[in-house]
CSV table of C-alpha atoms in Angstrom, one decimal:
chain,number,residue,atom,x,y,z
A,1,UNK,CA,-67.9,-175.0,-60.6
A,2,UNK,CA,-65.0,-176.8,-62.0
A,3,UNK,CA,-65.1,-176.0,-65.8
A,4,UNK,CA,-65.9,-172.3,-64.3
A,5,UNK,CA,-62.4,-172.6,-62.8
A,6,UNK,CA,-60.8,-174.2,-65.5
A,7,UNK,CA,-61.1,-171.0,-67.7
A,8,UNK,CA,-58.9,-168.7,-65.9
A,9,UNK,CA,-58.7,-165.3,-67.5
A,10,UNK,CA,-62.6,-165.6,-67.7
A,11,UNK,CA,-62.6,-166.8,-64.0
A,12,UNK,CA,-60.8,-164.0,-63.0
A,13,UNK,CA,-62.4,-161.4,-64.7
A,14,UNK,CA,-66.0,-163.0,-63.0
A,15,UNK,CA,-63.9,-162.7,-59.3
A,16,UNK,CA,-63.0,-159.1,-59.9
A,17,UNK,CA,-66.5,-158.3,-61.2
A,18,UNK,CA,-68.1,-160.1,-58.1
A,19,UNK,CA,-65.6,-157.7,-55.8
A,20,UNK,CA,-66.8,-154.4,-57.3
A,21,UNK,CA,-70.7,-155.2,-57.7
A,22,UNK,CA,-70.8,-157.9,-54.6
A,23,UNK,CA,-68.5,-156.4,-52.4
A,24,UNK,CA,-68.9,-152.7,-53.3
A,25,UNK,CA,-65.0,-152.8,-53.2
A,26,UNK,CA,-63.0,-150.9,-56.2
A,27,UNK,CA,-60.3,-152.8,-58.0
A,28,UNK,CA,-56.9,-151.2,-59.2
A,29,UNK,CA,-54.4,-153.4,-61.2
A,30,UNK,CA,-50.6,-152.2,-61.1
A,31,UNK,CA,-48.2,-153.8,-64.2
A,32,UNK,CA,-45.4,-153.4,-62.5
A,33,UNK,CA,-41.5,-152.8,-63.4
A,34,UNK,CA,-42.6,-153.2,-67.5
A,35,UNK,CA,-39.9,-150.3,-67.6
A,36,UNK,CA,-37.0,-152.9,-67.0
A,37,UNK,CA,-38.0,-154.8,-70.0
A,38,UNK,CA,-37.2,-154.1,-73.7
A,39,UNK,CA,-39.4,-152.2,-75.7
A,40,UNK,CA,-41.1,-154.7,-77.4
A,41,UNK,CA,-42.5,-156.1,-73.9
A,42,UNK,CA,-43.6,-152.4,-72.6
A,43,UNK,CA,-45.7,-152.1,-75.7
A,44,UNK,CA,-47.2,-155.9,-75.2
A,45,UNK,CA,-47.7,-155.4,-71.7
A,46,UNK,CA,-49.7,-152.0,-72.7
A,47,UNK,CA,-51.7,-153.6,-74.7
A,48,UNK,CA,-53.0,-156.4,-72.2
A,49,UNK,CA,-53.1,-153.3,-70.2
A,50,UNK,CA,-55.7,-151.4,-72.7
A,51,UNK,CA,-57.9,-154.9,-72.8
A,52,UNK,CA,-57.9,-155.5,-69.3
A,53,UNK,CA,-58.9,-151.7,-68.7
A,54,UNK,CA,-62.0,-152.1,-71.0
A,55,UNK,CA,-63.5,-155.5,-70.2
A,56,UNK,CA,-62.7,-155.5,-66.9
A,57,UNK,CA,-64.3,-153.4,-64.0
A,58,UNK,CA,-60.9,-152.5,-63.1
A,59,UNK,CA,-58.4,-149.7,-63.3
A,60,UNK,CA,-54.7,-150.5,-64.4
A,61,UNK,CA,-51.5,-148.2,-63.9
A,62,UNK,CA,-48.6,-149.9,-66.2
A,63,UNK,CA,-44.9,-147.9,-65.8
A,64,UNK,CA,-43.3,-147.3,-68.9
A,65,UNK,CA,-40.0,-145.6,-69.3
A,66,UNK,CA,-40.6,-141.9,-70.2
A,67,UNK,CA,-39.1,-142.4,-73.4
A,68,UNK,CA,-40.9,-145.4,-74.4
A,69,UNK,CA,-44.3,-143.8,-73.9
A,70,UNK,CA,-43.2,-140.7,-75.7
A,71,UNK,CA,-41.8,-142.5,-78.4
A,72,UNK,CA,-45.1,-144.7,-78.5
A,73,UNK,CA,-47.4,-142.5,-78.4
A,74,UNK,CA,-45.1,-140.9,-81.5
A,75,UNK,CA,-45.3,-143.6,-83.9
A,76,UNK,CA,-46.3,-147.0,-82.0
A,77,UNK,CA,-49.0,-148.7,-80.1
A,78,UNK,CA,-49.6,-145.8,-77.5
A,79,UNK,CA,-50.5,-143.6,-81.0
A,80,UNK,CA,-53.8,-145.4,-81.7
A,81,UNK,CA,-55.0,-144.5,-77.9
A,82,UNK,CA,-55.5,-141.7,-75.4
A,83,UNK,CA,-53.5,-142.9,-72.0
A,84,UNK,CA,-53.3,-140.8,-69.3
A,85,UNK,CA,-49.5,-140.3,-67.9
A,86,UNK,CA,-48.2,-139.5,-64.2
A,87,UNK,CA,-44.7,-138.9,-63.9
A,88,UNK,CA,-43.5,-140.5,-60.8
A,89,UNK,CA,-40.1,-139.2,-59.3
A,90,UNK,CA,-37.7,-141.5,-57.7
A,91,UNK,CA,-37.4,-140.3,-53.8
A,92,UNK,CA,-34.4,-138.2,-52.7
A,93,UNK,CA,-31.6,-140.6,-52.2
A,94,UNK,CA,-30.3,-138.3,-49.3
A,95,UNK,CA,-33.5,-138.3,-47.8
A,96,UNK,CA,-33.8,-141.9,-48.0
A,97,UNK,CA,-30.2,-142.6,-46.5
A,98,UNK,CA,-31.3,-139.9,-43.7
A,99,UNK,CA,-34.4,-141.9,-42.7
A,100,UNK,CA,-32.4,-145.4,-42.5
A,101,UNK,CA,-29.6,-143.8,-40.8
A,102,UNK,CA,-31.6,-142.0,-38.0
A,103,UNK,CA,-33.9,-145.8,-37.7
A,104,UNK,CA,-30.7,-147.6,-37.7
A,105,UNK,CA,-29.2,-145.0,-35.0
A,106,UNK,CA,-32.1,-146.0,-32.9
A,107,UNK,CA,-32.1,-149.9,-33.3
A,108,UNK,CA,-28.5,-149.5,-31.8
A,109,UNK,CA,-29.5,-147.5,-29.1
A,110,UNK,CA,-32.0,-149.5,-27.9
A,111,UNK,CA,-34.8,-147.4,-28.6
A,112,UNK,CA,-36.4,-150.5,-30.9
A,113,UNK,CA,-36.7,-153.5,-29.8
A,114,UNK,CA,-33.3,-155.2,-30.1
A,115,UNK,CA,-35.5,-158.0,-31.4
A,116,UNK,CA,-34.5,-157.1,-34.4
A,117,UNK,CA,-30.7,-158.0,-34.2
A,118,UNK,CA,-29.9,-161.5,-34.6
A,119,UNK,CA,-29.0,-162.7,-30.7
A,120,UNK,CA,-26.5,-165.3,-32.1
A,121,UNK,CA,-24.0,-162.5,-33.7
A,122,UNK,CA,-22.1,-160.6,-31.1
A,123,UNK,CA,-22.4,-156.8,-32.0
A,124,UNK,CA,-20.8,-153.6,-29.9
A,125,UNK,CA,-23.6,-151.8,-29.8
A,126,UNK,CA,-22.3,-148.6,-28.6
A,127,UNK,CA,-19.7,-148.7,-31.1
A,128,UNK,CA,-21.9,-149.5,-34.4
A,129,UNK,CA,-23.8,-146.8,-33.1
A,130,UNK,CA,-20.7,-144.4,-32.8
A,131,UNK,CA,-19.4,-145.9,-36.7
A,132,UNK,CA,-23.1,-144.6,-37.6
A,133,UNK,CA,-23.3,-141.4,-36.4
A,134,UNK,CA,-20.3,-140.5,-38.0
A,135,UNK,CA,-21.7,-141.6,-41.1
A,136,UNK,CA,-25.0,-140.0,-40.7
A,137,UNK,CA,-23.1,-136.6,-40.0
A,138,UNK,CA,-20.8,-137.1,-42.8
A,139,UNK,CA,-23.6,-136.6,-45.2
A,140,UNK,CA,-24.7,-133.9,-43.6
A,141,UNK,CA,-21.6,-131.9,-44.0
A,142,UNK,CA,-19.7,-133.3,-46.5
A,143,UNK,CA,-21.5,-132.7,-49.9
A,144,UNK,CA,-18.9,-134.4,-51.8
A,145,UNK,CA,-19.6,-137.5,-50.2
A,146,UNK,CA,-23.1,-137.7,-50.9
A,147,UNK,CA,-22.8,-136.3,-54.4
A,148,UNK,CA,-20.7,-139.8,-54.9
A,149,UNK,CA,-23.0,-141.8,-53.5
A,150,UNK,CA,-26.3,-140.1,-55.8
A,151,UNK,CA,-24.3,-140.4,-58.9
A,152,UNK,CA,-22.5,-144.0,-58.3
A,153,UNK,CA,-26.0,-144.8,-57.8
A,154,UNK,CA,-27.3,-143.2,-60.5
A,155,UNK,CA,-30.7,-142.5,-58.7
A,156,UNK,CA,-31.2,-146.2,-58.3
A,157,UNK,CA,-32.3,-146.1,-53.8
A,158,UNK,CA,-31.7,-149.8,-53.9
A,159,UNK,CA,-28.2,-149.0,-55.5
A,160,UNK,CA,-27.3,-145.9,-53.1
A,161,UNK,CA,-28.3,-148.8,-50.2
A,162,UNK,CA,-26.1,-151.2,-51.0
A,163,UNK,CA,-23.4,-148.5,-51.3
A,164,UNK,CA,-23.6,-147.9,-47.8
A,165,UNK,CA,-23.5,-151.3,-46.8
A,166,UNK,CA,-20.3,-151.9,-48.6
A,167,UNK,CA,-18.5,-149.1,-46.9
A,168,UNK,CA,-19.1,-150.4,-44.2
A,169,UNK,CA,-18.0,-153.5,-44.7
A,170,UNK,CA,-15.1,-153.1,-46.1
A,171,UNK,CA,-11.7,-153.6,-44.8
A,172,UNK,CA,-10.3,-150.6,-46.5
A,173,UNK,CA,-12.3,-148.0,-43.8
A,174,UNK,CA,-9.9,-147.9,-40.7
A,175,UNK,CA,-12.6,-147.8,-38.1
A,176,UNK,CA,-10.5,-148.0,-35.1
A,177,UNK,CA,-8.9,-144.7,-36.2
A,178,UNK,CA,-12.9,-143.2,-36.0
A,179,UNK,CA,-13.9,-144.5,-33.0
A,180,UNK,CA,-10.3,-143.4,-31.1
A,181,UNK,CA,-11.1,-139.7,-32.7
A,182,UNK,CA,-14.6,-139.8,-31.2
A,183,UNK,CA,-14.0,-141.2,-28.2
A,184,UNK,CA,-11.1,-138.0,-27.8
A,185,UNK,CA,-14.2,-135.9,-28.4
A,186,UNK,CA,-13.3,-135.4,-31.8
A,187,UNK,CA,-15.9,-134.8,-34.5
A,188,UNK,CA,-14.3,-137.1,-37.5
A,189,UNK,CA,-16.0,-136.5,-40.6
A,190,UNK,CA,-15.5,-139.4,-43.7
A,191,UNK,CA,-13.3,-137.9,-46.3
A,192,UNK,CA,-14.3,-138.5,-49.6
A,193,UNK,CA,-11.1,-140.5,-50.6
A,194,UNK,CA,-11.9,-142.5,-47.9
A,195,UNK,CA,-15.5,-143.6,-49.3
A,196,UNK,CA,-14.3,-143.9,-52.7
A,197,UNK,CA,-11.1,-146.8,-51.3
A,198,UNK,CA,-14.0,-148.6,-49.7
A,199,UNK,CA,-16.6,-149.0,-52.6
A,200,UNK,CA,-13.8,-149.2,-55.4
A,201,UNK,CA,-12.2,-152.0,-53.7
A,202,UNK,CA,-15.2,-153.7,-51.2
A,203,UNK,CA,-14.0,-156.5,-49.7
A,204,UNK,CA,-11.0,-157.3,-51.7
A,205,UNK,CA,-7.6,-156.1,-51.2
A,206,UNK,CA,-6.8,-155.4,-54.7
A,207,UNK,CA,-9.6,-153.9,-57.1
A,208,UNK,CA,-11.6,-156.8,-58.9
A,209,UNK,CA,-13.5,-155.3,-62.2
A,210,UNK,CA,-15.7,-158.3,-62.0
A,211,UNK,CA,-17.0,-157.3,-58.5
A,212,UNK,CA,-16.7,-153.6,-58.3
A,213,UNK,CA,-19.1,-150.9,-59.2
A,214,UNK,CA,-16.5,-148.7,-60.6
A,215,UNK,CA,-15.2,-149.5,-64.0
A,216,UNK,CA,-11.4,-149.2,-65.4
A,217,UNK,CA,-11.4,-146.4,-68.1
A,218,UNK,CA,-8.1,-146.8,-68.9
A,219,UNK,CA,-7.2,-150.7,-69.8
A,220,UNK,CA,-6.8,-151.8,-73.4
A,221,UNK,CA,-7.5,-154.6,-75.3
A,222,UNK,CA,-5.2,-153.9,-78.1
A,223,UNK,CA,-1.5,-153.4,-78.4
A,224,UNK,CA,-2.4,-149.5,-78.9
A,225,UNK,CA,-1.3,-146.7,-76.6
A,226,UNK,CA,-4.6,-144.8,-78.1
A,227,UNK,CA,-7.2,-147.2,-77.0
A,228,UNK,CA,-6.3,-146.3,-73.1
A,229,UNK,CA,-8.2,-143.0,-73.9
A,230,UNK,CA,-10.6,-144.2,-76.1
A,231,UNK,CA,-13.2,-145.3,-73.6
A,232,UNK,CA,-13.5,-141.5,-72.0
A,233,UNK,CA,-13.3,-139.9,-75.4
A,234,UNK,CA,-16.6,-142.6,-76.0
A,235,UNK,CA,-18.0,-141.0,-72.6
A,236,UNK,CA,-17.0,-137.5,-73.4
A,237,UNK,CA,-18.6,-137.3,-76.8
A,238,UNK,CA,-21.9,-138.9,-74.9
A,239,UNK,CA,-21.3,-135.8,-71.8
A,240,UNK,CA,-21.1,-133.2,-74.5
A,241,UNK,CA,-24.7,-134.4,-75.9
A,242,UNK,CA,-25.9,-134.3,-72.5
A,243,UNK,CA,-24.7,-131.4,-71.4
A,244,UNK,CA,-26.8,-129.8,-74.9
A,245,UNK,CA,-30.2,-130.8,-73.9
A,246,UNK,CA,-30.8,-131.8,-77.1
A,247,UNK,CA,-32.5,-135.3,-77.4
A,248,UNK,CA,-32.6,-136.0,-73.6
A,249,UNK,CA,-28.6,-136.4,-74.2
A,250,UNK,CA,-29.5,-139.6,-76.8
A,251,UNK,CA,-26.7,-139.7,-79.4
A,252,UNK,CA,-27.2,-141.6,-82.5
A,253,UNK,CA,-24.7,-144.6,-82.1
A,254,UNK,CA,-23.6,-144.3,-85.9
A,255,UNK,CA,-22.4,-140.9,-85.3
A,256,UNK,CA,-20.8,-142.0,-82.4
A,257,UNK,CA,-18.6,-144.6,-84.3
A,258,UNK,CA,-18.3,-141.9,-87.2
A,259,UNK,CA,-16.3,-139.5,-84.7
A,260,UNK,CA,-14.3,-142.4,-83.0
A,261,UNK,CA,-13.2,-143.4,-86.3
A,262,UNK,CA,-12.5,-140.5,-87.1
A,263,UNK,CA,-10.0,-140.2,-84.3
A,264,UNK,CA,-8.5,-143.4,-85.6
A,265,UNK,CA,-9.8,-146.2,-83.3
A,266,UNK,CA,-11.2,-149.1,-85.3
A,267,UNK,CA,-15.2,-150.5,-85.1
A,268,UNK,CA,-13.5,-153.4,-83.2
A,269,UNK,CA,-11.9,-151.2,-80.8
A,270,UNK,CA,-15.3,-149.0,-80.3
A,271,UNK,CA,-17.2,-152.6,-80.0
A,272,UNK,CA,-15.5,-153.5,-77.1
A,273,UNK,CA,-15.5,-149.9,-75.4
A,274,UNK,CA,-19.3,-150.3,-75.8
A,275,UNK,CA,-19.5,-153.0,-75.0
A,276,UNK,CA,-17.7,-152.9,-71.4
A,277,UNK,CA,-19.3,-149.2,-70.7
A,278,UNK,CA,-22.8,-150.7,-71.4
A,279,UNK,CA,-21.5,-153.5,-68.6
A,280,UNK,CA,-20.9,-151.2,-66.5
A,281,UNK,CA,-23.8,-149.0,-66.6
A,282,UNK,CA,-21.8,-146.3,-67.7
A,283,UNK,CA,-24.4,-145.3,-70.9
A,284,UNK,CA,-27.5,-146.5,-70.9
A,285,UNK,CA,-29.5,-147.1,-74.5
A,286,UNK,CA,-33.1,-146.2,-75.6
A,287,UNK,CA,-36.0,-148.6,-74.3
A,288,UNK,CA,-33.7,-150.8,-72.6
A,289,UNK,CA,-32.1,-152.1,-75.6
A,290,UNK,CA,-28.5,-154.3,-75.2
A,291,UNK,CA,-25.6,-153.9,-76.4
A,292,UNK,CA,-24.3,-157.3,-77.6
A,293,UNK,CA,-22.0,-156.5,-80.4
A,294,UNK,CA,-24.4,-157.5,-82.8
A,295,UNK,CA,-27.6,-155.9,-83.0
A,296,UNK,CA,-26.7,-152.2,-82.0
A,297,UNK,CA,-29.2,-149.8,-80.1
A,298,UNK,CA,-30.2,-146.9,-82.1
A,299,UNK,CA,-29.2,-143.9,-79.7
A,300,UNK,CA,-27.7,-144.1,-76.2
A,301,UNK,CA,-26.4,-141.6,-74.0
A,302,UNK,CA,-24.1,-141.5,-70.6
A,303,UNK,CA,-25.5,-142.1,-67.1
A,304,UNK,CA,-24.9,-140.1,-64.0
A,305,UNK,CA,-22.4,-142.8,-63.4
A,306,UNK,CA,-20.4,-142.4,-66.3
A,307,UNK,CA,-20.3,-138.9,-66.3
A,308,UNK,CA,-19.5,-139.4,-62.8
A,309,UNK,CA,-16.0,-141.3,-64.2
A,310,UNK,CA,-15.2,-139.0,-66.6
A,311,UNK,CA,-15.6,-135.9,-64.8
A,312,UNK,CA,-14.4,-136.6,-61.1
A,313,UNK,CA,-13.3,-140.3,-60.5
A,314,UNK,CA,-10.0,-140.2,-63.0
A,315,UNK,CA,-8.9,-137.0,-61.6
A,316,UNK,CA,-8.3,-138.4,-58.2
A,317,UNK,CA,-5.5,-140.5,-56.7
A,318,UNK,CA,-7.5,-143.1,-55.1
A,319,UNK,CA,-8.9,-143.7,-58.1
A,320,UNK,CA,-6.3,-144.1,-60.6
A,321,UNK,CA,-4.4,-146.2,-57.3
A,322,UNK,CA,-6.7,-148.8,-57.7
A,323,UNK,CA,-7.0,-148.8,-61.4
A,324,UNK,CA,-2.9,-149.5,-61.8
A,325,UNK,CA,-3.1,-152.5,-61.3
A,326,UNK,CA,-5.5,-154.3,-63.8
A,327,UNK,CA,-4.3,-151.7,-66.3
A,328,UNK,CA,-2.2,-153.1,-69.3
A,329,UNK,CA,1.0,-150.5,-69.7
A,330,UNK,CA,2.7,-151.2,-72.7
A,331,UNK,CA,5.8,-150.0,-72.0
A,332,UNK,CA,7.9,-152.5,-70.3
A,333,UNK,CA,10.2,-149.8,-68.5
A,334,UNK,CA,7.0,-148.1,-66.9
A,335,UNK,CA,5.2,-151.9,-66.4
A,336,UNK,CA,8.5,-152.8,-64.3
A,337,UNK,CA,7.7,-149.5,-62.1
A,338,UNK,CA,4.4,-149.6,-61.3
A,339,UNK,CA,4.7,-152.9,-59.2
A,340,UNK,CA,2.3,-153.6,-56.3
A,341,UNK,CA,3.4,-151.6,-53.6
A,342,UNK,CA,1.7,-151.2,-50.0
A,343,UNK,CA,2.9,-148.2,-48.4
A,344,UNK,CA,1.0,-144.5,-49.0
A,345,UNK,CA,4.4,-143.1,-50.5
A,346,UNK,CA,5.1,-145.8,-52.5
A,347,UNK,CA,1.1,-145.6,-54.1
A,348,UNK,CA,2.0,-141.9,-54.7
A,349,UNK,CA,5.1,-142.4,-56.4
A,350,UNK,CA,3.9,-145.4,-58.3
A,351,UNK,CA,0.4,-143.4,-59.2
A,352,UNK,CA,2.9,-140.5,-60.7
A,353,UNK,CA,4.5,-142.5,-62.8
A,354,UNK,CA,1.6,-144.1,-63.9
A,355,UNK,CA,0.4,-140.5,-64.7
A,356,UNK,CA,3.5,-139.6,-66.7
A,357,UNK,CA,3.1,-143.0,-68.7
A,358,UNK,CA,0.1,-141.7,-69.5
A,359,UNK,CA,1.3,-138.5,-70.8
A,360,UNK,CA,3.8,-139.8,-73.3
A,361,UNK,CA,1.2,-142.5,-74.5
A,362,UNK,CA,-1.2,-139.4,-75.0
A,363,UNK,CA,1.3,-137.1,-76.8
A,364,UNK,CA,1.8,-140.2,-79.1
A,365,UNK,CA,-1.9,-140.6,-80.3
A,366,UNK,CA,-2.7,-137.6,-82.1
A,367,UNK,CA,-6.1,-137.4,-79.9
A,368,UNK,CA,-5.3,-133.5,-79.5
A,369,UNK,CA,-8.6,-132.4,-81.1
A,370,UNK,CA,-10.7,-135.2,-79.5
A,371,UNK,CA,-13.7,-134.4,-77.5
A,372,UNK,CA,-11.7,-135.5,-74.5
A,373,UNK,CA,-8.5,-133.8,-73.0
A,374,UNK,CA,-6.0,-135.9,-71.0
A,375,UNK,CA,-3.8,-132.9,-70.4
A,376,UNK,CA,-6.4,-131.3,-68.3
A,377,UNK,CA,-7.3,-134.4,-66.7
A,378,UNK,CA,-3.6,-135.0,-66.0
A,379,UNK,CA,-3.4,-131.6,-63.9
A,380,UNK,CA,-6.1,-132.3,-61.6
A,381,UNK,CA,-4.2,-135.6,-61.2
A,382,UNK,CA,-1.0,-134.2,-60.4
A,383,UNK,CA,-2.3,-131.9,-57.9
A,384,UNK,CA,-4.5,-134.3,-56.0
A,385,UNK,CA,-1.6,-136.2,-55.5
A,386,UNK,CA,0.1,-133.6,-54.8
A,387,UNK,CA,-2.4,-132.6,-51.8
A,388,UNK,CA,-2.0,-136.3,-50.4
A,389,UNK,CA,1.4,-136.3,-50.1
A,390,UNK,CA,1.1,-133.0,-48.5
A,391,UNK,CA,-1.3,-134.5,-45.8
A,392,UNK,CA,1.2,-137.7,-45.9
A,393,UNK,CA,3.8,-135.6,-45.3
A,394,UNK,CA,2.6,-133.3,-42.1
């Protein structure tokens, strides 16, 4: 019995065999999350896959990323063999956050067991369960809200989870203010400005890029008033390939660096653009290769993130609020101007001139042809501002 043991793979394989002829019992093998690792493990792990299928009395499901299996079946392993494919979806992430919401909604109202709430930490039960409602109907009519949340997230349910979580606990969301508008019989409804503060900042009172999920588009890492645009012209290049079709939005990275060049950034200046927006999820590469400055993936293209920060997130004020402040402005007029300031009006006025720095550094560059447009993104800048201080102001 022992040297039967000993031999694992074969002891295994007599276990399984003695649970489908024995037991009457069918087996099914799952190689799971395969898709997270680089290519050169997907196609390893298909291949144990492949054996195991055909000397085993078993069946195996392996997930591979779309386009490794397509690309596989192209030219690599997959091409010598005739898998069978099922496209999973990933669930609704509005539908997900309305199931936890409405289970959540009845833990605090006592309609399960309260077991579940830790007796040792004192919680208002009546109020979480007000805070929660609000949220819950927040989604429901406030379509900007969840379109932050399913792009943040970039489909990722775990992601769009956490997201949640952090708006809620962060100090940034003035909950006193919701619970005294509900308890008036007021129906408050989360702005999206509001949502944004709390997951930009979480639970630090200035915006940390080390512990956000939003990413600063705008810092530099040269003494060049350019490079604060070159990290949405490197998003905007990758939105116009998505926005084509063509290639499931993959851009060839050397073309990539041939049009940034051409706009007169330098391959170290592109390195460390690709670098930070790989960091921060804002593109996302073929078969799960990195970035490490080094060894370059051959195509990548933007994620609903990144588009996200190109196409919404830098035309609003909360925003570009947050982002003053680990910004490098090199002009030491402005830099003396856009100070840390507390109150709303000051944050406006600081945020403008922020805005008009911005404008003389683009007129400056020469980027007028680029593939992205400050002066547009400018506007919508200006007049979101404009609608705060209105609401400030009344």
């Amino acid at each position: 019995m022992e040297s039967l043991v000993s031999s694992q793979d074969d002891h295994l394989r007599r276990s399984l065999d003695h649970i489908v002829r024995g037991r009457k019992k069918q087996v099914i093998v799952f190689v799971d999350n395969t898709d997270q690792r680089s290519e050169e493990v997907q196609q390893e792990a298909f291949l144990i896959s492949q054996e195991i299928a055909e000397n085993w009395p078993t069946t195996v499901f392996v997930a591979l990323r779309p386009t490794t299996f397509h690309e596989s079946q192209r030219a690599g392993t997959l091409s010598a063999y005739h898998p069978k494919a099922f496209t999973i979806s990933p669930p609704r992430i509005d539908l997900v956050l309305e199931k936890r919401l409405t289970f959540a909604l009845k833990v605090a109202g006592g309609e399960v067991p309260s077991s579940l709430l830790d007796e040792r930490i004192g919680v208002n039960l009546a109020r979480l369960k007000t805070v929660l409602r609000v949220f819950h109907r927040s989604l429901q009519r406030n379509y900007s809200l969840l379109e932050a949340i399913d792009n943040i997230a970039s489909g990722n349910v775990r992601r769009a989870l956490d997201l949640v979580r952090v708006f809620f606990g962060s100090g940034h969301v003035d909950t006193g203010k919701i619970l005294e508008i509900e308890g008036g019989g007021g129906n408050y409804i989360i702005p999206l400005h509001e949502f944004e503060r709390a997951v930009i900042h979480g639970e630090t009172e200035y915006y940390d890029p080390s512990r956000s999920p939003i990413a600063n588009l705008f810092d530099v890492t040269h003494v060049d008033g350019k490079e604060h645009f070159l990290l949405p012209s490197l998003l905007a290049i990758l939105f116009g390939a998505s926005s084509s079709g063509a290639r499931d939005g993959f851009v060839e990275t050397s073309r990539m660096y041939e049009r940034l060049q051409g706009y007169g950034f330098t391959v170290i200046q592109i390195n460390g653009a690709l670098s930070k927006a790989y960091r921060s999820s804002l593109l996302e590469t073929e078969a799960r290769a990195s970035v490490d400055g080094e060894r370059l993936p051959n195509t990548i293209r933007i994620t609903p993130l990144g588009a996200y920060h190109l196409q919404k997130l830098t035309r609003h004020f909360t925003y570009v609020d947050a982002m003053i402040v680990d910004t490098t402005v090199l002009d030491q007029a402005v830099r003396r101007e856009v100070d840390v300031v507390r109150s709303i009006r000051d944050r406006l006025d600081r945020a403008e001139r922020f805005r008009g720095y911005l404008d003389s550094q683009w007129d400056d560059c020469g980027l007028g042809d680029g593939a992205f447009s400050w002066p547009e993104v400018s506007d919508a800048l200006a007049a979101d501002i404009r609608k705060v201080r209105f609401r400030v102001q009344r």
